[in-house]
Every structure is written in structure tokens, then in C-alpha cells.
Backbone as numpy.savetxt, mean C-alpha at the origin, in Angstrom:
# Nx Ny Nz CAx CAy CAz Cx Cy Cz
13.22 -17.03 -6.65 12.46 -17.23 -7.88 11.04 -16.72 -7.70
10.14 -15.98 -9.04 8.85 -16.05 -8.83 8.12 -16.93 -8.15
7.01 -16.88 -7.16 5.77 -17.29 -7.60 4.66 -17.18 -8.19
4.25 -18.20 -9.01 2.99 -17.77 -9.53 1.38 -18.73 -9.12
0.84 -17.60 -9.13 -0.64 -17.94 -8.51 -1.48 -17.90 -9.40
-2.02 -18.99 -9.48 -3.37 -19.27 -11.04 -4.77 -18.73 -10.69
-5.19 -18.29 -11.20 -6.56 -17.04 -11.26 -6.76 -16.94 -12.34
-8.32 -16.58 -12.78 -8.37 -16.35 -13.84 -8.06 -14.66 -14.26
-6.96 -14.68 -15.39 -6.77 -13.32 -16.04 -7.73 -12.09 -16.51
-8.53 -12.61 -16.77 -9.44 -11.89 -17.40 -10.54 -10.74 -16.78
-10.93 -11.54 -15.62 -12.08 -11.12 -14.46 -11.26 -10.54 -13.04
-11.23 -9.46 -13.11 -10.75 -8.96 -11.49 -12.24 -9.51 -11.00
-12.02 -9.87 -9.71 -12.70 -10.14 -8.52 -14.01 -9.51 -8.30
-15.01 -9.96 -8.37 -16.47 -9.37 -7.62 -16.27 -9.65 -6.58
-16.27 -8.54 -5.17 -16.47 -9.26 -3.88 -17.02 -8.29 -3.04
-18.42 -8.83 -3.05 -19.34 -8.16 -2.40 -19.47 -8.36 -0.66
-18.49 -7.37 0.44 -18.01 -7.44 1.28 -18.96 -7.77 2.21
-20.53 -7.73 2.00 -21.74 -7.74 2.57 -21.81 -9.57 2.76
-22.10 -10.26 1.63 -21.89 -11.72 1.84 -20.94 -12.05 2.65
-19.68 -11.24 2.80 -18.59 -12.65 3.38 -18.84 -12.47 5.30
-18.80 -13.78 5.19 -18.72 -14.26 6.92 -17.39 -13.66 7.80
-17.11 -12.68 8.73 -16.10 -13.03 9.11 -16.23 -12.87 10.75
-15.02 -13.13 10.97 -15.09 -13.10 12.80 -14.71 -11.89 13.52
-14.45 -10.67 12.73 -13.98 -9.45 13.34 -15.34 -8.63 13.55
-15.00 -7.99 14.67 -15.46 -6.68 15.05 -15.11 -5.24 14.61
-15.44 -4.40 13.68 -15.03 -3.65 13.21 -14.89 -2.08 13.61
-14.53 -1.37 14.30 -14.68 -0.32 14.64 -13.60 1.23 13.98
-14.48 2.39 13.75 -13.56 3.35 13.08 -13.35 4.58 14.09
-12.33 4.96 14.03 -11.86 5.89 15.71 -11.18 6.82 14.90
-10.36 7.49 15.62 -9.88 8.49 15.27 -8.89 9.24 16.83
-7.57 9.78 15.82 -6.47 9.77 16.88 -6.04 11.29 16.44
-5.97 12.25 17.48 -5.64 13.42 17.47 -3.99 13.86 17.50
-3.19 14.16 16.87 -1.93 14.92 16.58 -2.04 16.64 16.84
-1.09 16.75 16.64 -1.32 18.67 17.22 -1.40 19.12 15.86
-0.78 18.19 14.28 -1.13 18.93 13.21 -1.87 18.06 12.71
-2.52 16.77 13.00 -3.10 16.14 12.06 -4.27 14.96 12.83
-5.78 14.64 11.80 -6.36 14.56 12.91 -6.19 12.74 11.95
-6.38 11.59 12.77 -5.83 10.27 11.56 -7.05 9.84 12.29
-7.88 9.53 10.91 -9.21 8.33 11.14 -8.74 6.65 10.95
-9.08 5.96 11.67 -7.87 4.27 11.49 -9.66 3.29 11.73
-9.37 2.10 11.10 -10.72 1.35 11.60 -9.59 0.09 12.18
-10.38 -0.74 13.25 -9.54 -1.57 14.04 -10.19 -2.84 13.63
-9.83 -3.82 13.14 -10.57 -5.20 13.44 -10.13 -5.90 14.38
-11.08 -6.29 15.36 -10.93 -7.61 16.16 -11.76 -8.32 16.11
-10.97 -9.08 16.37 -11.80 -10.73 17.46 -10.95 -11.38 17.99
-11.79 -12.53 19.21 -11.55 -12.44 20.19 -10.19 -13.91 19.82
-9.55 -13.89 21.24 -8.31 -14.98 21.02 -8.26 -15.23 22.03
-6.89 -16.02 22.19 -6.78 -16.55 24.06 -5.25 -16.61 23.43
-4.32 -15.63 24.45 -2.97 -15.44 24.53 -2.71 -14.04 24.06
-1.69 -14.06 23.22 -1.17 -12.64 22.58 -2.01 -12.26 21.46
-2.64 -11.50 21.01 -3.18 -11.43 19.40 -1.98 -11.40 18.36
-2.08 -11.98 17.16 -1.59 -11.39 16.19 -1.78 -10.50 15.39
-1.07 -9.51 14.97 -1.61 -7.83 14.79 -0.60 -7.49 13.44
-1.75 -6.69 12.00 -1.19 -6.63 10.98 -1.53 -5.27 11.33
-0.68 -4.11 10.60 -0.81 -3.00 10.19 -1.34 -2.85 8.88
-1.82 -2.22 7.92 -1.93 -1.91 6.35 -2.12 -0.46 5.71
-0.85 -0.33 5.39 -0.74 0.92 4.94 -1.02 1.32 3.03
-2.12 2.39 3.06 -3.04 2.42 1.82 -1.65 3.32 0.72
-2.16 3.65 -0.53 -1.02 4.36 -1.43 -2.11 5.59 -1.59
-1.24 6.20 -2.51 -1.62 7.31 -2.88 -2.89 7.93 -3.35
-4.02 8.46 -2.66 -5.12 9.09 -3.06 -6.39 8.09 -3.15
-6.24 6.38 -1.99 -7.19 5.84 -1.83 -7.35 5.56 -0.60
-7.92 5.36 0.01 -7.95 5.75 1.67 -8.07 4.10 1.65
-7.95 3.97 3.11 -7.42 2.74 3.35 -8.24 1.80 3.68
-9.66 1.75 3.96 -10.68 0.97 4.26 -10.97 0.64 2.71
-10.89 1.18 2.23 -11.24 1.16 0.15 -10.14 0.26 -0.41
-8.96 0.78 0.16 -7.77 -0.29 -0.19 -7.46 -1.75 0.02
-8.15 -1.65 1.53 -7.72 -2.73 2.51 -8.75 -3.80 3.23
-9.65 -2.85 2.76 -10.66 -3.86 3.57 -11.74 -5.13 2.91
-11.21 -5.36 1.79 -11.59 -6.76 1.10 -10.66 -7.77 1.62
-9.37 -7.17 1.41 -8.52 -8.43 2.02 -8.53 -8.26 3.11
-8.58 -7.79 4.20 -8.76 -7.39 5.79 -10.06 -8.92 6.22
-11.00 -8.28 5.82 -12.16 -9.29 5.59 -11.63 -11.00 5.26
-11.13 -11.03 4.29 -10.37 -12.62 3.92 -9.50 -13.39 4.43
-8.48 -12.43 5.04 -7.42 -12.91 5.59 -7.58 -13.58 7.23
-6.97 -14.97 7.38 -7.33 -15.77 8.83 -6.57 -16.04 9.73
-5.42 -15.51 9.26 -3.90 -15.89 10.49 -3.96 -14.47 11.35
-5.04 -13.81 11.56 -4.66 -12.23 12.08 -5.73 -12.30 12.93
-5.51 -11.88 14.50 -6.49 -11.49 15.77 -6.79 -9.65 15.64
-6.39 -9.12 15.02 -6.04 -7.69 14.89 -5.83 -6.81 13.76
-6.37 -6.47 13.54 -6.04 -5.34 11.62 -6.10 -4.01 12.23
-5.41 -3.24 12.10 -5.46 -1.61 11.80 -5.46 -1.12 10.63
-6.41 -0.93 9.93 -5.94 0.14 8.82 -6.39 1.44 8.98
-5.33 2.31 8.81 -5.77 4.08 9.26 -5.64 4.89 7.34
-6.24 5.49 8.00 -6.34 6.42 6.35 -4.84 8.03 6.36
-4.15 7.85 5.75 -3.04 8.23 5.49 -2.93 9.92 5.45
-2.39 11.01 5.47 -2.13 12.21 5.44 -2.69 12.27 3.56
-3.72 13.35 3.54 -4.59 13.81 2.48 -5.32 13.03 1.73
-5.70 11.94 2.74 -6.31 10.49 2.13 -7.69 10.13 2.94
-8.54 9.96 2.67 -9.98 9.30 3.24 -10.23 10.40 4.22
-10.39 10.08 5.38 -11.37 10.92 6.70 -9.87 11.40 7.75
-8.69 11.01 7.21 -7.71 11.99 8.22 -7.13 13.55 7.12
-7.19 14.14 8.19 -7.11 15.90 7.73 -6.63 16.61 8.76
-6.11 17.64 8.28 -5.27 18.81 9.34 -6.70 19.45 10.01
-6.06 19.95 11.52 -7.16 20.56 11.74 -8.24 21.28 11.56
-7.41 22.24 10.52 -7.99 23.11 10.14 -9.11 22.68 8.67
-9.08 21.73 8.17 -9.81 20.91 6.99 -8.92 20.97 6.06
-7.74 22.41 5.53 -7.16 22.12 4.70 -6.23 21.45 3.99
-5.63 21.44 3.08 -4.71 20.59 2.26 -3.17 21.00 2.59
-2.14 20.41 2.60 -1.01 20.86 2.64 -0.11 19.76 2.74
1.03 20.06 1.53 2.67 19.47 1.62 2.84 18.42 2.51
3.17 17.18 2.47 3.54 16.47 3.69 4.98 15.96 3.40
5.77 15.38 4.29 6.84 14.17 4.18 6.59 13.08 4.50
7.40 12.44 3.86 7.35 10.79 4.26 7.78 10.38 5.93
8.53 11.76 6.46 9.24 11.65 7.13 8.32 11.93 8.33
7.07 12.84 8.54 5.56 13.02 8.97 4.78 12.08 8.87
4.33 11.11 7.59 3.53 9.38 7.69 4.39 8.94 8.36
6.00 8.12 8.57 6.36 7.38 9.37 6.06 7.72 10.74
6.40 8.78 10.92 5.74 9.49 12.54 4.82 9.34 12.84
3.65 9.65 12.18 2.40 9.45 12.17 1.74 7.51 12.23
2.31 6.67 11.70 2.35 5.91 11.80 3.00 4.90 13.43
4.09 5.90 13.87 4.45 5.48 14.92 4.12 5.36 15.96
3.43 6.89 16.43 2.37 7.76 17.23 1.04 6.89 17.40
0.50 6.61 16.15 -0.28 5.68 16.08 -0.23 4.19 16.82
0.37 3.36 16.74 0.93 2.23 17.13 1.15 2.08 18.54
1.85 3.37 18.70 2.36 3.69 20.32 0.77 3.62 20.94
0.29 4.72 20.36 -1.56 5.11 21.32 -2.24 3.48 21.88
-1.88 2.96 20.73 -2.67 1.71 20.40 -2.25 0.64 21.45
-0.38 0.92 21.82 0.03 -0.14 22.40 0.73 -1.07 21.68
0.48 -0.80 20.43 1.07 -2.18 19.42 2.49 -2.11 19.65
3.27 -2.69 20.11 4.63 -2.85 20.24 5.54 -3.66 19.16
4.79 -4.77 18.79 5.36 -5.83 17.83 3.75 -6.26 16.86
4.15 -6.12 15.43 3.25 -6.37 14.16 3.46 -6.81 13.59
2.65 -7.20 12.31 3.02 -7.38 11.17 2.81 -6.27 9.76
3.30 -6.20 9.19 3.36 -4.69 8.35 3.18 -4.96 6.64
1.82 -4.37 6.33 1.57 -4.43 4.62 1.60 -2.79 3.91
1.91 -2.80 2.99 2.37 -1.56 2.71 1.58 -1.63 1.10
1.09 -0.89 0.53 0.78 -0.35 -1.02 1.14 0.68 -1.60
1.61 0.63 -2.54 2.07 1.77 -3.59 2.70 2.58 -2.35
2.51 3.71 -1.92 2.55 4.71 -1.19 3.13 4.39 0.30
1.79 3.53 0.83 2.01 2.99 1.80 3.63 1.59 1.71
3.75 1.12 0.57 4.85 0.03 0.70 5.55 1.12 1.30
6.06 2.32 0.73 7.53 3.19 0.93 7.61 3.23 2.69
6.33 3.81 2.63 6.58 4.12 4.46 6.58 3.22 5.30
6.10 1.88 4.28 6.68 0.63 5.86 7.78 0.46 5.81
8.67 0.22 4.65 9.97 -0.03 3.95 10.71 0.80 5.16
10.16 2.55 4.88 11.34 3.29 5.90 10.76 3.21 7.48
9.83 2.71 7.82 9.09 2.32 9.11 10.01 1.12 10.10
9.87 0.12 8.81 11.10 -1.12 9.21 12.42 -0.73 9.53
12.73 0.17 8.62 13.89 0.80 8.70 14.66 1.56 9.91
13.50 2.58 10.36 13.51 3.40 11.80 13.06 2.23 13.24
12.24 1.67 12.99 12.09 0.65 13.93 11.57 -0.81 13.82
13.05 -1.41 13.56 13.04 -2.43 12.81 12.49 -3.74 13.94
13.14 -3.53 15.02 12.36 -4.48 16.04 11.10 -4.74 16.41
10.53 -4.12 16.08 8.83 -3.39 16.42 8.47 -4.22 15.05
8.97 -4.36 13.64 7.93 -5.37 12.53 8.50 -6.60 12.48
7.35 -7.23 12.67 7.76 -8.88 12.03 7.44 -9.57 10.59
6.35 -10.20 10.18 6.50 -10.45 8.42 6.52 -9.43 7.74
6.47 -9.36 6.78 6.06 -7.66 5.90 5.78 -8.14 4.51
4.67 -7.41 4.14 4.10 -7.33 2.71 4.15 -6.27 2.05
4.71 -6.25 1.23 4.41 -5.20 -0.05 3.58 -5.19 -1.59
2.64 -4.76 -1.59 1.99 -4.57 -2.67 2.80 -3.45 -4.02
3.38 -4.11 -4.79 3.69 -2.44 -5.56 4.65 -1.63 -4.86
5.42 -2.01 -4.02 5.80 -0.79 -3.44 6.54 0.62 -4.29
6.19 1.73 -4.04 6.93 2.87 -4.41 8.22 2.62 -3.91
9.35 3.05 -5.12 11.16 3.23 -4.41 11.51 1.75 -5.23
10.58 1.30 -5.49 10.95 -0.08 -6.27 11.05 -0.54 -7.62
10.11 0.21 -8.00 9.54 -0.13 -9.59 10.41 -0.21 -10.52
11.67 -0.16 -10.46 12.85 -0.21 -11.72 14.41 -0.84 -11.31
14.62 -1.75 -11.80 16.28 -2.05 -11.43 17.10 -0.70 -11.61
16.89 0.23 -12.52 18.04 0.91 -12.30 17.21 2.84 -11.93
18.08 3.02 -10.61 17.77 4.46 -10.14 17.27 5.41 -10.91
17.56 5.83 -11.72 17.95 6.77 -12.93 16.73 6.53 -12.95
16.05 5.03 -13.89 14.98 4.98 -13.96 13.68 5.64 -13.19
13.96 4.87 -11.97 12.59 5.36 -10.88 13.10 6.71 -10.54
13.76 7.36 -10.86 13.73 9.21 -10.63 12.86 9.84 -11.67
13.56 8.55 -13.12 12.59 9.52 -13.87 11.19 9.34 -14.08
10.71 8.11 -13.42 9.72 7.88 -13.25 8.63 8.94 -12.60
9.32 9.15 -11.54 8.73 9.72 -10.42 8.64 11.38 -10.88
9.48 11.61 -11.62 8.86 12.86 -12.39 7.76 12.78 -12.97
7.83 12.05 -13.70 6.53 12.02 -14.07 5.06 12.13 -14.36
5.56 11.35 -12.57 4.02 11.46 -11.44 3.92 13.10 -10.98
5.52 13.71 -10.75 5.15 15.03 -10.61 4.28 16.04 -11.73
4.33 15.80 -12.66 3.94 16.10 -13.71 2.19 15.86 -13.59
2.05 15.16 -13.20 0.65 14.65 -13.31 -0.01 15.41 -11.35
0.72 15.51 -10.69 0.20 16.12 -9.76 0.02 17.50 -9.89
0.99 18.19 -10.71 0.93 19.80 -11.61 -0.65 19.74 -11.56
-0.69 19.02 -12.63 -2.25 19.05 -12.97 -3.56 19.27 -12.38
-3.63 18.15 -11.26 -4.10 17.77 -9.69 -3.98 19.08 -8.95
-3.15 19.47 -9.32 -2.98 21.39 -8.12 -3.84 22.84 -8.98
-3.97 22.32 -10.21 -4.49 23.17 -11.30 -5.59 22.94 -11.78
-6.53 22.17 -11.09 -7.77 22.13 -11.08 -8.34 21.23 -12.03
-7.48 20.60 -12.69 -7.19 19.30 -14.10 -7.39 17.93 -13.33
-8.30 17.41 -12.76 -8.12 16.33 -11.93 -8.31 14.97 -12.68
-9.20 15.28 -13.57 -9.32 13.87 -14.64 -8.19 13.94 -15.68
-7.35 15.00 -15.76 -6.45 15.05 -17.10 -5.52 14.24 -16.09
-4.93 14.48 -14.77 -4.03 14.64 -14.07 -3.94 12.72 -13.42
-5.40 12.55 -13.21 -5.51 11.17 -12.96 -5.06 10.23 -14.06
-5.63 10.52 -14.88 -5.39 9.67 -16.43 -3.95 9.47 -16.82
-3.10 10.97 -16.61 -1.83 11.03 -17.07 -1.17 9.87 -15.87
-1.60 9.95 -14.38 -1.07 8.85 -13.53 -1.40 7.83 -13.87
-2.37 7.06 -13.86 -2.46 5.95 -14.58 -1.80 5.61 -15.75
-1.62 6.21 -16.83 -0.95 5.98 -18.31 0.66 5.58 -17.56
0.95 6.36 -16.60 2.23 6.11 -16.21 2.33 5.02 -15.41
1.56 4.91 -14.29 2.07 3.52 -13.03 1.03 2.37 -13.65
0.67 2.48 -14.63 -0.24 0.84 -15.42 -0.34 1.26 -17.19
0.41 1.39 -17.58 0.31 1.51 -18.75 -0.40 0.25 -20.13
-0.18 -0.96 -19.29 -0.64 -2.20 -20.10 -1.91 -2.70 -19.61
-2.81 -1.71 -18.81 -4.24 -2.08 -17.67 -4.89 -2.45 -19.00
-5.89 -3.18 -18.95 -7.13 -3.42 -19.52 -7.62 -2.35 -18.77
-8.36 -1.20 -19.76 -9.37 0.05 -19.57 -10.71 -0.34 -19.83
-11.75 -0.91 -19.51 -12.98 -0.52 -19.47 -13.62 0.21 -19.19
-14.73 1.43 -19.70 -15.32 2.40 -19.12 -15.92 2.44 -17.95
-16.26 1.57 -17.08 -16.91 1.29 -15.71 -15.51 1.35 -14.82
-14.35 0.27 -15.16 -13.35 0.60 -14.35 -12.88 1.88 -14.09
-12.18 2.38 -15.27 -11.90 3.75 -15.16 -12.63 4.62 -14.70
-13.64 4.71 -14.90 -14.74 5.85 -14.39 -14.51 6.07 -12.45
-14.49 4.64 -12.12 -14.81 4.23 -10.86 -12.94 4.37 -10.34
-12.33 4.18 -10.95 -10.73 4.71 -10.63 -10.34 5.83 -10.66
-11.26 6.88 -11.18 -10.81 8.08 -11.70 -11.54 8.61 -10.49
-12.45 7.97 -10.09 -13.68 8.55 -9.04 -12.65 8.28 -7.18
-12.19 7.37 -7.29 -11.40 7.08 -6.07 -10.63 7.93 -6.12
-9.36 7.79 -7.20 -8.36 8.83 -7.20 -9.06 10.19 -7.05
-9.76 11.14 -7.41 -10.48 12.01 -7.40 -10.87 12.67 -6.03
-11.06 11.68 -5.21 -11.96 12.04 -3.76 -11.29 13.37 -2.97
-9.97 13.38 -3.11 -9.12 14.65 -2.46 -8.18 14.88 -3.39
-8.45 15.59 -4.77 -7.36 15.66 -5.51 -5.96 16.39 -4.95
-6.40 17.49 -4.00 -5.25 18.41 -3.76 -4.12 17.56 -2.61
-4.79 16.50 -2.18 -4.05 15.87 -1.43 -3.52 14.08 -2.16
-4.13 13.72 -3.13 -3.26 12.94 -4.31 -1.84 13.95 -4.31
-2.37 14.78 -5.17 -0.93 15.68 -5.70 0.00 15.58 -4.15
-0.20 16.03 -3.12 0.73 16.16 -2.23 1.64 15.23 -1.60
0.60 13.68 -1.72 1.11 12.43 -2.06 1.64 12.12 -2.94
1.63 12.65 -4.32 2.41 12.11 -5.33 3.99 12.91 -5.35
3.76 13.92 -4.64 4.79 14.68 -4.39 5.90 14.38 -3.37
4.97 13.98 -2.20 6.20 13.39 -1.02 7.10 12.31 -1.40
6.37 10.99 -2.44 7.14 9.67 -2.82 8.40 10.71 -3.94
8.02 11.23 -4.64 9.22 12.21 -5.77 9.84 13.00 -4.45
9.96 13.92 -3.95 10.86 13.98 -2.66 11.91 12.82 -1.71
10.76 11.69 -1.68 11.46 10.87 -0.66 12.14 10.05 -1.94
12.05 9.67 -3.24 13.03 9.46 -3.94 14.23 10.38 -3.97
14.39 11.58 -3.79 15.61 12.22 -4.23 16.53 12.51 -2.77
16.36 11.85 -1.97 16.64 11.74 -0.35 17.02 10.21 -0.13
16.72 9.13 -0.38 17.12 8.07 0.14 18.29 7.16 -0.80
18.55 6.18 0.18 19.79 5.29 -0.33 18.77 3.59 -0.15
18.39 3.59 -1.52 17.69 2.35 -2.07 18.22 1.14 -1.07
19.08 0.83 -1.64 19.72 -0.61 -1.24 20.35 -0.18 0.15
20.21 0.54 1.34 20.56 0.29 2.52 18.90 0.36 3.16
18.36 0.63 2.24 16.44 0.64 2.78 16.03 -0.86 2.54
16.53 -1.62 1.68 16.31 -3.23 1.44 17.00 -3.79 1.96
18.52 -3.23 2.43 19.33 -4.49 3.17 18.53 -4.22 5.18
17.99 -3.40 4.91 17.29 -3.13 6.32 16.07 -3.90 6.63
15.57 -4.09 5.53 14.14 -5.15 5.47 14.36 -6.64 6.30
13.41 -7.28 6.78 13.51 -8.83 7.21 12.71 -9.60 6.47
11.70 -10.42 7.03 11.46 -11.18 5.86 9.68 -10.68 5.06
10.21 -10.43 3.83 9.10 -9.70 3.15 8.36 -10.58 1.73
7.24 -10.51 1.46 6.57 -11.18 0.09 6.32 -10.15 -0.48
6.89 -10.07 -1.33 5.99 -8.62 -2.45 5.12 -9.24 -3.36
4.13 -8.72 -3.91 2.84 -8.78 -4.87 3.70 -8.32 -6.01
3.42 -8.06 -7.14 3.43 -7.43 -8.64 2.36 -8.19 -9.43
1.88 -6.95 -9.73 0.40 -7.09 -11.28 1.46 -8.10 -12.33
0.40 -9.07 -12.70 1.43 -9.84 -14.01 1.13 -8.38 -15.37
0.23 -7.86 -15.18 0.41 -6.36 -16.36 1.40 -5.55 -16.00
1.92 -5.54 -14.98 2.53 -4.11 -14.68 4.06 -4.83 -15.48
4.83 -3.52 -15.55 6.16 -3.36 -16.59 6.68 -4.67 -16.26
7.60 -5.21 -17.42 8.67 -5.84 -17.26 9.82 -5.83 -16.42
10.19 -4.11 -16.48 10.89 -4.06 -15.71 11.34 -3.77 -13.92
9.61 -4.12 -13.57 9.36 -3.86 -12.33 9.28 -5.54 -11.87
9.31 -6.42 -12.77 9.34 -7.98 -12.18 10.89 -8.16 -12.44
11.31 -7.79 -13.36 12.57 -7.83 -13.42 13.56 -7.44 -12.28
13.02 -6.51 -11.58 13.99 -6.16 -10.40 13.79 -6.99 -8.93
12.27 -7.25 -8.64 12.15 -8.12 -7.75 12.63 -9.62 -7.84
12.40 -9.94 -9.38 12.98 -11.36 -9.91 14.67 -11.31 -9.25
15.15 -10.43 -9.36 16.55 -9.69 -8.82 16.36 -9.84 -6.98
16.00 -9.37 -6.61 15.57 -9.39 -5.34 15.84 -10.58 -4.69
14.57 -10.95 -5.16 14.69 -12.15 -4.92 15.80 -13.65 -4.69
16.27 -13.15 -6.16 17.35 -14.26 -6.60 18.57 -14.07 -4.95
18.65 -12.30 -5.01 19.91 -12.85 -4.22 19.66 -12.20 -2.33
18.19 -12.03 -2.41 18.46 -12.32 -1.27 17.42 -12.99 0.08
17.74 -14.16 0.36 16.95 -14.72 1.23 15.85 -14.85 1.45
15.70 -13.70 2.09 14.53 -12.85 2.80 13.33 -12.53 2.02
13.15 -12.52 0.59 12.39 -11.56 -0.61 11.85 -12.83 -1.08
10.70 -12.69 -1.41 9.88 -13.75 -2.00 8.87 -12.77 -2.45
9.06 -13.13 -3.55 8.48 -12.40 -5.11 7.30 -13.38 -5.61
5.89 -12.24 -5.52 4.60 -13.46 -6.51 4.42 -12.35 -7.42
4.38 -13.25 -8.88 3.10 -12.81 -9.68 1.93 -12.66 -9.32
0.79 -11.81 -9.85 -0.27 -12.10 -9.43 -0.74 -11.61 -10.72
-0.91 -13.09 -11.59 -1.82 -12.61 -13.29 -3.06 -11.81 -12.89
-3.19 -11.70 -14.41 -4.51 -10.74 -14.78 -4.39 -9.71 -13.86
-3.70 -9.23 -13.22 -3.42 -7.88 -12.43 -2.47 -6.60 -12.95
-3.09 -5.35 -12.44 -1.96 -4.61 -12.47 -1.61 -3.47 -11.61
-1.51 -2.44 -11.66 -1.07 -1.77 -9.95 -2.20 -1.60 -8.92
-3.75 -1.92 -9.49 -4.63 -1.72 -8.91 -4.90 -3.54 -8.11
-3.98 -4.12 -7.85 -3.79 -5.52 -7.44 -4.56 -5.62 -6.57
-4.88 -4.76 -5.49 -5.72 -4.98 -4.26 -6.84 -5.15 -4.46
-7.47 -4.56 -5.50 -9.01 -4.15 -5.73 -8.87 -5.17 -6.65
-8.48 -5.57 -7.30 -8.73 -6.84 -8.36 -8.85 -8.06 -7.92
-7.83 -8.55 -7.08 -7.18 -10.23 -6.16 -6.95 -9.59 -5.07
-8.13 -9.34 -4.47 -8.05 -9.16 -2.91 -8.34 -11.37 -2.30
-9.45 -11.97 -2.93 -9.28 -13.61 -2.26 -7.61 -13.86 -3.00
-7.33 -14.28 -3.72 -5.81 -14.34 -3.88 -4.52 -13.63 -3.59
-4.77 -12.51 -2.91 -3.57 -12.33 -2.40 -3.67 -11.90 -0.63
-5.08 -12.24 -0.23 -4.85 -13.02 1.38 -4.69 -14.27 1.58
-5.05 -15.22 0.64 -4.62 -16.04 0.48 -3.02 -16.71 0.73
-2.77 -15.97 -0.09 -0.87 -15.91 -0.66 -0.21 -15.45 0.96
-1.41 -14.33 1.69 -0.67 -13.74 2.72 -1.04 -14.69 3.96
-1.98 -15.01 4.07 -1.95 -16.32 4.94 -0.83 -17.26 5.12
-0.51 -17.66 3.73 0.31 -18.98 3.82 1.86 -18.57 3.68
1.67 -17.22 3.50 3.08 -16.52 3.91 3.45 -16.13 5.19
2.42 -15.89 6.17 2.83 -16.13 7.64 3.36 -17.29 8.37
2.17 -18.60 7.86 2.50 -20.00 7.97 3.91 -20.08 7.75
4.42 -19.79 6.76 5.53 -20.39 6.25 6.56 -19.70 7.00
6.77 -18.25 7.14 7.49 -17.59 8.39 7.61 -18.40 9.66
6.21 -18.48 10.26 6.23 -18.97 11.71 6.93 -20.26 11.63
6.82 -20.94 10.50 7.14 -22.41 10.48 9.03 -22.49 10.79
């Protein structure tokens, strides 16, 4: 069954990352590949025994300290955060500076490579838009290596029926056309109209969404391109019966029929625990970043328990 978490609807979140107290040490590094160079920031602090260690993987065309690091900051069951900035996303780039094509099948690698350098052997794994897909197939390739898992939004999900999220995902191709053609505000807008269609638009939000999405348009598009690829390649339901135990997020704005399928999820299997999160919609992170570390706190608790 849903959960639902009371917030007020109206007001996404002010959270001025400068005020909050926390106990991590923050540092931003950077890990060399032979095609790709990945900028990651590490949080610690200090513990006595094993640390506990989250991964957080950003979505499409927002780099991952922008994504991740309000709730990174909030969240208290964690000795350890990695968040790295994704292939054509924030401060990781091919050697050469330019833009180019990726697979999903290159982020999971890249993600792995990562982990390995690091040592991380056993985590915990959050995924967004973009990033949900590649933990989804991350869990999938090395399923022993994750322990809780969060999904924000995940991409591969958004519709009970296939058909649907194919044609969805055209869509987004459609709007990355744009993004490759030098149309970056037509191309942003048309993505948004599609993955939040019921958002409350204010001119300050949008401006400032259009400005994130914006930062590497040619590498949005290449991202919006790999999730439409890695849709027409995978087998949905042997990628969920592969999952262990996971909480997904959903915007209470976002479609009907994207609660409708986790409501599904949920119902039949175990493992899936489905929240609302009102007054939200695919931009959930940046809105209820204190409410949904919150939610992720007491979703570890309740695992370990």
C-alpha cells in the first residue's frame, strides 16, 4: 500500500545548505577511465566499526551534487555518501572535453569501476530519474554488492503498461532532437511538458530548471537518448524481480498512472514500498529534500530492524 507523508503542498522547500549543521567531511576527487574522466564528492565522518555507505545516482542533465546534496546533508543513518556526477553531466567528461553517445551499459561500468577504486564492496544504492535505471540494472549485474535501495522517479517505470513507457520515451527523444539542434529552451520545455505535465510553473522555478537542465545540453540529449535505447533492450519485470528491498518516492503531481503502477508494485510484492510525496513532482529532490531523508532514514531503520 501507499505511504503518505504530510508536508505542506504548496511550498517546495527553502534549504539553505549553508545553515544546516552536519557531521560530514566533504571532499570532491576525481577518477580517471581510459574514455572518461568521473568527478564524485565523498562525505564522511568519523565512526567506530564498519561505515555505512550510500551511493546516489543523479538523472538526466543535473549533476549530482545539485541533485543530491540537500538530502546528503539531512540524512543520519549514513557514515559515507558518494555522489559522482554521471557521463555528460556536471564536471565528468571524455578526455578530450567533448560530447558523445553513451550506454547505460558504460554508467553501470562506470559506476562499478568506481566503487571498486573506492573499495566499496557492500552499499546502499539511491537512484533518480536516470540514475534510478542504472541502479535498477546495477542491482541487477551485482546484486550482492547492494543492500537497501531507493528510487526517486525511476526511469523504466513510469507506466503499468510497456507500450506506454516506449511511447513515452519517444517522446523524450523528440525533445533531445531539439537539444542536438541548438533549441535548448524549446527542447527543455518540451521535456518537462512531458515527465511533469501537472508541475505548478512559476517564472523563477522554471527559469532556474531550464538553467540546470541547460548546463550541458549536448549531453542531456545523449542522456535522454541512452534511457530510449535502454528501454528498447530490456525485460522490465526480470529487472524488478531482481531488485531486493527498495522504497520508491513519486511526486503526488506526477501522472496517475505512474502511482498506479507502483501502487501495483507494491501490492504484490514484498520487497516495494511505495511513498507519496505531496506537493511534489518529478523535480522531488529539489522540492522535499528534509522529507524524503527523512522517509530514507526510517527506511533503513526499518530494513535493519
Amino acid at each position: 500500500m501507499p505511504i503518505f507523508y504530510s508536508t505542506s503542498p504548496h511550498n517546495p522547500e527553502q534549504l539553505d545548505r549553508t545553515m544546516i549543521k552536519h557531521p560530514y567531511k566533504i571532499s570532491s576527487q576525481q577518477f580517471n577511465l581510459p574514455d572518461q574522466q568521473i568527478s564524485y564528492q565523498l562525505y564522511r565522518k568519523q565512526c567506530e566499526g564498519q561505515p555505512r555507505r550510500l551511493v546516489m545516482l543523479h538523472g538526466a542533465g543535473v549533476a549530482g551534487q545539485d541533485t543530491w546534496g540537500a538530502i546528503a546533508m539531512l540524512v543520519g543513518q549514513w557514515d559515507e555518501i558518494l555522489i559522482p556526477d554521471q557521463r555528460g553531466t556536471g564536471n565528468t567528461r571524455y578526455p578530450d572535453g567533448e560530447e558523445y553517445a553513451f550506454t547505460v551499459t558504460e554508467l553501470v561500468s562506470d559506476i562499478g569501476a568506481l566503487v571498486d577504486h573506492l573499495g566499496w564492496w557492500q552499499f546502499d544504492l539511491a537512484g533518480y530519474s536516470m540514475g534510478g535505471m542504472v541502479s535498477l540494472l546495477y542491482k541487477q549485474r551485482y546484486h550482492d554488492r547492494v543492500q537497501k535501495q531507493y528510487l526517486l522517479e525511476a526511469a523504466v517505470l513510469d507506466r503499468p503498461s510497456w507500450e506506454s513507457t516506449i511511447d513515452l520515451r519517444h517522446q523524450f527523444s523528440a525533445a533531445a532532437e531539439q537539444l542536438k539542434q541548438d533549441q535548448a529552451e524549446t527542447g527543455i520545455k518540451a521535456f518537462l511538458d512531458t515527465i511533469s505535465p501537472n508541475r505548478k510553473v512559476t517564472p523563477q522555478v522554471e527559469l532556474l530548471t531550464i538553467q540546470r537542465l541547460g548546463a550541458r545540453p549536448l549531453g542531456f540529449a545523449n542522456a535522454l537518448n541512452c534511457v530510449t535505447e535502454t528501454i528498447n533492450t530490456i525485460d522490465r519485470e526480470a529487472l524488478v524481480a531482481a531488485q531486493g528491498d527498495v522504497t520508491s518516492f513519486i511526486g503526488g503531481q506526477s501522472v496517475e498512472l505512474m502511482h498506479q503502477y507502483q501502487r501495483d508494485l507494491a501490492e504484490r510484492l514484498p520487497n516495494w514500498h511505495y511513498f507519496m510525496v505531496p506537493g511534489t513532482d518529478h523535480s522531488l529532490p529539489f522540492q522535499k529534500p528534509r522529507q524524503i531523508a527523512r522517509i530514507m532514514d526510517a527506511e533503513l531503520l526499518r530494513f535493519l530492524a
